[in-house]
Amino acid sequence: MLDLEILKNKLEESIAPLGYTIYEIKFHVIEKEKLLSLVVDHEEEIDLNRISEVSDILSKKLDELDPIEEAYTLDVSSLGAEKPVALDKLDKYKGKKVNLHLSHPYKGENYLEGILKDINDSEVVLTIQVKAKKIDILLNRLHIDKARLAV
C-alpha cells in the first residue's frame, strides 16, 4: 500500500535544497485514471517555469523510487497567488499585500487587507485603504489567527 507521508518526505528531500516544500500530496483514482497530485510551496512566487523545474525533479525522483506500480499522471501545482501564510513566517512577507483574519475584531472588522508595513514579536503595522486614504493601523499579533497573501 502507498504510504503518502513517507513518499512526501522522500520527494521533499529532492526539492528542499531549492527552498521548496510539499504542502499537500494526494493519490486519486478517477474513472480508472490514476493521478498523483502534489502542491508545492516556496517563499518566493512560483511561476510556470518554476513549476516545470520542480516537476522535472520530482518526476526523476519518482522514477527512481518507483512507488506506484501502474501508470499514473503526475500533477504538480502551487498554492497560488493568495496562498496561506504560516503566522510564524509572517515577517517574511513584510512589504507584501496580505489578508488577515482577526480573532478580536478591529473596529468591527474580522478581515483586514493591506500592506504588511512592519512586524515584531507582539505587534503588526498594516497599511490599509480607507476610501481614498491610506492609513497605518497597529494590531496585536496574538489577535491574528489566519493570514494569506492577497492580490
Short mmCIF file of C-alpha atoms in Angstrom, two decimals:
data_model
loop_
_atom_site.label_atom_id
_atom_site.label_comp_id
_atom_site.label_asym_id
_atom_site.label_seq_id
_atom_site.Cartn_x
_atom_site.Cartn_y
_atom_site.Cartn_z
CA MET A 1 0.00 0.00 0.00
CA LEU A 2 1.22 3.51 -0.86
CA ASP A 3 2.26 5.48 2.24
CA LEU A 4 1.88 9.10 1.14
CA GLU A 5 3.63 10.55 4.19
CA ILE A 6 6.79 8.51 3.57
CA LEU A 7 6.63 9.34 -0.14
CA LYS A 8 6.18 13.04 0.67
CA ASN A 9 9.29 13.03 2.87
CA LYS A 10 11.40 11.28 0.23
CA LEU A 11 10.23 13.61 -2.53
CA GLU A 12 10.72 16.70 -0.39
CA GLU A 13 14.39 15.76 0.12
CA SER A 14 14.95 16.31 -3.60
CA ILE A 15 13.41 19.81 -3.74
CA ALA A 16 14.25 21.15 -0.27
CA PRO A 17 17.73 22.37 -1.35
CA LEU A 18 15.94 24.72 -3.78
CA GLY A 19 13.72 26.08 -0.99
CA TYR A 20 10.55 24.14 -1.86
CA THR A 21 8.27 22.23 0.46
CA ILE A 22 5.41 19.89 -0.33
CA TYR A 23 2.24 21.40 1.11
CA GLU A 24 -0.05 18.55 0.07
CA ILE A 25 0.16 15.15 -1.58
CA LYS A 26 -2.80 13.09 -2.80
CA PHE A 27 -3.27 9.96 -4.86
CA HIS A 28 -6.58 9.82 -6.76
CA VAL A 29 -8.23 7.23 -8.92
CA ILE A 30 -10.81 8.89 -11.17
CA GLU A 31 -12.58 6.68 -13.70
CA LYS A 32 -9.65 4.23 -13.71
CA GLU A 33 -7.15 7.05 -14.28
CA LYS A 34 -4.53 7.35 -11.55
CA LEU A 35 -3.27 10.78 -10.54
CA LEU A 36 -0.54 11.75 -8.07
CA SER A 37 -1.15 15.39 -7.11
CA LEU A 38 1.46 17.49 -5.35
CA VAL A 39 1.02 21.06 -4.16
CA VAL A 40 4.38 22.74 -3.58
CA ASP A 41 5.25 25.95 -1.79
CA HIS A 42 8.17 28.38 -1.76
CA GLU A 43 8.73 31.72 -0.06
CA GLU A 44 9.16 33.33 -3.48
CA GLU A 45 6.41 33.46 -6.08
CA ILE A 46 6.13 30.25 -8.10
CA ASP A 47 5.71 30.83 -11.83
CA LEU A 48 5.21 28.29 -14.61
CA ASN A 49 8.96 27.90 -15.19
CA ARG A 50 9.50 27.02 -11.53
CA ILE A 51 6.61 24.54 -11.59
CA SER A 52 8.19 22.91 -14.64
CA GLU A 53 11.59 22.75 -12.92
CA VAL A 54 10.15 21.20 -9.75
CA SER A 55 8.00 18.81 -11.77
CA ASP A 56 11.09 17.53 -13.62
CA ILE A 57 12.98 16.98 -10.35
CA LEU A 58 10.02 15.20 -8.74
CA SER A 59 9.42 13.09 -11.84
CA LYS A 60 13.04 11.87 -11.82
CA LYS A 61 12.83 11.07 -8.11
CA LEU A 62 9.56 9.17 -8.65
CA ASP A 63 11.19 7.16 -11.45
CA GLU A 64 14.00 6.29 -9.05
CA LEU A 65 11.66 5.37 -6.16
CA ASP A 66 9.01 3.69 -8.35
CA PRO A 67 6.36 3.82 -5.57
CA ILE A 68 3.38 3.21 -7.86
CA GLU A 69 3.43 0.08 -10.00
CA GLU A 70 0.80 1.03 -12.57
CA ALA A 71 0.77 4.02 -14.92
CA TYR A 72 -0.24 7.36 -13.42
CA THR A 73 -0.14 11.07 -14.15
CA LEU A 74 1.92 13.45 -12.03
CA ASP A 75 0.26 16.82 -11.36
CA VAL A 76 2.38 19.49 -9.68
CA SER A 77 0.87 22.85 -8.72
CA SER A 78 1.45 25.68 -6.28
CA LEU A 79 -0.73 27.25 -3.62
CA GLY A 80 -1.30 30.20 -5.94
CA ALA A 81 -1.04 33.94 -5.60
CA GLU A 82 -3.26 34.05 -2.49
CA LYS A 83 -1.53 31.25 -0.61
CA PRO A 84 -1.95 30.85 3.14
CA VAL A 85 0.93 32.18 5.23
CA ALA A 86 2.04 30.50 8.44
CA LEU A 87 1.75 33.02 11.26
CA ASP A 88 5.28 32.30 12.48
CA LYS A 89 6.58 33.22 9.00
CA LEU A 90 4.51 36.36 8.57
CA ASP A 91 7.59 38.57 8.98
CA LYS A 92 9.00 37.20 5.71
CA TYR A 93 6.17 38.93 3.85
CA LYS A 94 6.93 42.47 5.01
CA GLY A 95 6.09 44.86 2.17
CA LYS A 96 3.58 42.41 0.62
CA LYS A 97 -0.19 42.70 0.45
CA VAL A 98 -1.82 40.35 2.95
CA ASN A 99 -5.27 39.43 4.16
CA LEU A 100 -5.51 38.90 7.91
CA HIS A 101 -8.29 37.23 9.86
CA LEU A 102 -8.57 38.53 13.41
CA SER A 103 -9.85 36.67 16.46
CA HIS A 104 -10.57 40.06 18.07
CA PRO A 105 -12.13 42.46 15.53
CA TYR A 106 -10.54 45.80 14.71
CA LYS A 107 -13.29 48.45 14.66
CA GLY A 108 -15.84 45.72 13.99
CA GLU A 109 -13.84 44.06 11.18
CA ASN A 110 -12.60 40.48 11.38
CA TYR A 111 -10.85 40.61 7.99
CA LEU A 112 -8.33 43.27 7.06
CA GLU A 113 -6.36 43.56 3.86
CA GLY A 114 -3.36 45.80 3.29
CA ILE A 115 0.40 46.07 3.03
CA LEU A 116 2.35 44.48 5.87
CA LYS A 117 4.42 47.52 6.80
CA ASP A 118 6.15 46.37 9.97
CA ILE A 119 6.07 43.43 12.33
CA ASN A 120 7.70 42.42 15.62
CA ASP A 121 7.06 39.77 18.26
CA SER A 122 3.94 41.48 19.61
CA GLU A 123 2.59 43.91 17.01
CA VAL A 124 1.87 44.29 13.31
CA VAL A 125 1.58 47.55 11.39
CA LEU A 126 -0.75 47.17 8.43
CA THR A 127 -1.31 49.90 5.84
CA ILE A 128 -4.95 49.78 4.77
CA GLN A 129 -7.00 51.81 2.32
CA VAL A 130 -9.93 53.76 3.80
CA LYS A 131 -11.78 55.43 0.93
CA ALA A 132 -9.05 57.39 -0.91
CA LYS A 133 -6.68 57.49 2.05
CA LYS A 134 -4.01 55.04 3.23
CA ILE A 135 -3.64 54.69 6.98
CA ASP A 136 -1.38 52.61 9.21
CA ILE A 137 -3.07 50.57 11.89
CA LEU A 138 -1.45 48.75 14.79
CA LEU A 139 -2.64 45.22 15.52
CA ASN A 140 -1.83 42.84 18.34
CA ARG A 141 -0.04 39.90 16.71
CA LEU A 142 -1.82 37.48 19.05
CA HIS A 143 -5.18 38.59 17.60
CA ILE A 144 -4.24 37.33 14.11
CA ASP A 145 -5.41 33.76 13.67
CA LYS A 146 -5.06 33.35 9.88
CA ALA A 147 -3.12 35.05 7.13
CA ARG A 148 -2.78 34.73 3.38
CA LEU A 149 -1.22 36.71 0.58
CA ALA A 150 -3.59 38.99 -1.30
CA VAL A 151 -3.67 40.18 -4.89
#
